[in-house]
Amino acid sequence: MIIDGKAIAAKVRAEVAQAVRDIEARARVKPGLALIRVGNDPASEIYVRGKVKACQETGMAGFEHILPEQTTEAELLALVRKLNVDPHVHGVLVQLPLPRQIDPGAVLDLLAPQKDVDGFGPHNAGALVTGRKGLRPCTPLGILRLLDEAQTRLEGAQALVVGRSNIVGKPVAMLLLERHATVTIAHSRTAALAEQVARADVLVAAIGKAEIIRGDWIKPGATVVDVGMNRNAAGKLTGDVEFARASERARAITPVPGGVGPMTIAYLLSNTIQAARAQLGL
Ligand code: NDP
């Protein structure tokens, strides 16, 4: 089975659009997401534009704040402080990376936990680890949804997450643990990665190195989610898993592009709904 992230993301967006109408009818306010971009990183420009467009398509309010490259940390913190108490704004996203003079930790520490729709701040990260309610990071939520849509048994399964970043690897491992998988986290110092992969019923690859996971390592019948987005010399996007050979052994697998990619924005919108409902007491 090829797991169709585009179709599943469209389903999530339709759920969000329905929730926007419901919230507007009950609370007479539109759910609102503020997006902050500092400087002109070309990838960030594309991401933020895509997020604003996605807000508009679901009927949500998207507030774009574009600040110059020389913005000081104090100036950015002042904007976050303002958005923290703005009643039209239910979610705030600060696009990373930030220019060198700004400490992203200081920004995440200040952001109101109930508006931290990326789930990267210390409050929500702590809530995830301790199993308390909170906003969970978007890409990991999207990955779990893909696994569920592909009817993957997680309870008791051997799950391998390759990558230990704060935005993908660690939180996805925590979500899998919450769902009672037996979770292993691999990284660049892991010895014998092939043997770890061969044991995995569920594999999540979040590395950022083209096709580093060979197709013939995959356990027959495994479910494979490839988070990697790597551009080769010809500009073609490939994942971290050697797709053609892996798909002959896997029970289900995500393609790149069209797998995890579309899920991240869909869950950013979904988190904004969750945040708006909580703030509006719905
Ligand atoms: P990071 O660079 O922060 O983390 C990469 C991880 O991979 C690190 O933990 C690193 O280990 C590990 N790693 C590197 N080389 C190897 C190796 N040879 N063997 C095993 N592990 C290795 O990346 P992110 O987590 O931010 O992103 C990972 C990938 O996912 C990227 O391609 C990114 O573009 C993509 N991505 C896609 C998203 C989407 O929406 N589809 C969203 C976010 C990311 P160590 O810690 O030891 O250095």
GROMACS .gro file of N, CA, C and O in nm, residues 33 101 120 166:
model
   16
   33LEU      N    1  -0.447   3.243   1.327
   33LEU     CA    2  -0.308   3.196   1.339
   33LEU      C    3  -0.214   3.308   1.297
   33LEU      O    4  -0.227   3.362   1.186
  101GLN      N    5   2.135   3.665   1.556
  101GLN     CA    6   2.131   3.750   1.677
  101GLN      C    7   2.013   3.715   1.769
  101GLN      O    8   2.002   3.768   1.879
  120PHE      N    9   0.667   2.332   2.024
  120PHE     CA   10   0.812   2.324   2.046
  120PHE      C   11   0.856   2.385   2.179
  120PHE      O   12   0.970   2.369   2.220
  166ASN      N   13   1.451   1.760   1.790
  166ASN     CA   14   1.340   1.802   1.876
  166ASN      C   15   1.211   1.822   1.799
  166ASN      O   16   1.103   1.824   1.857
   0.00000   0.00000   0.00000
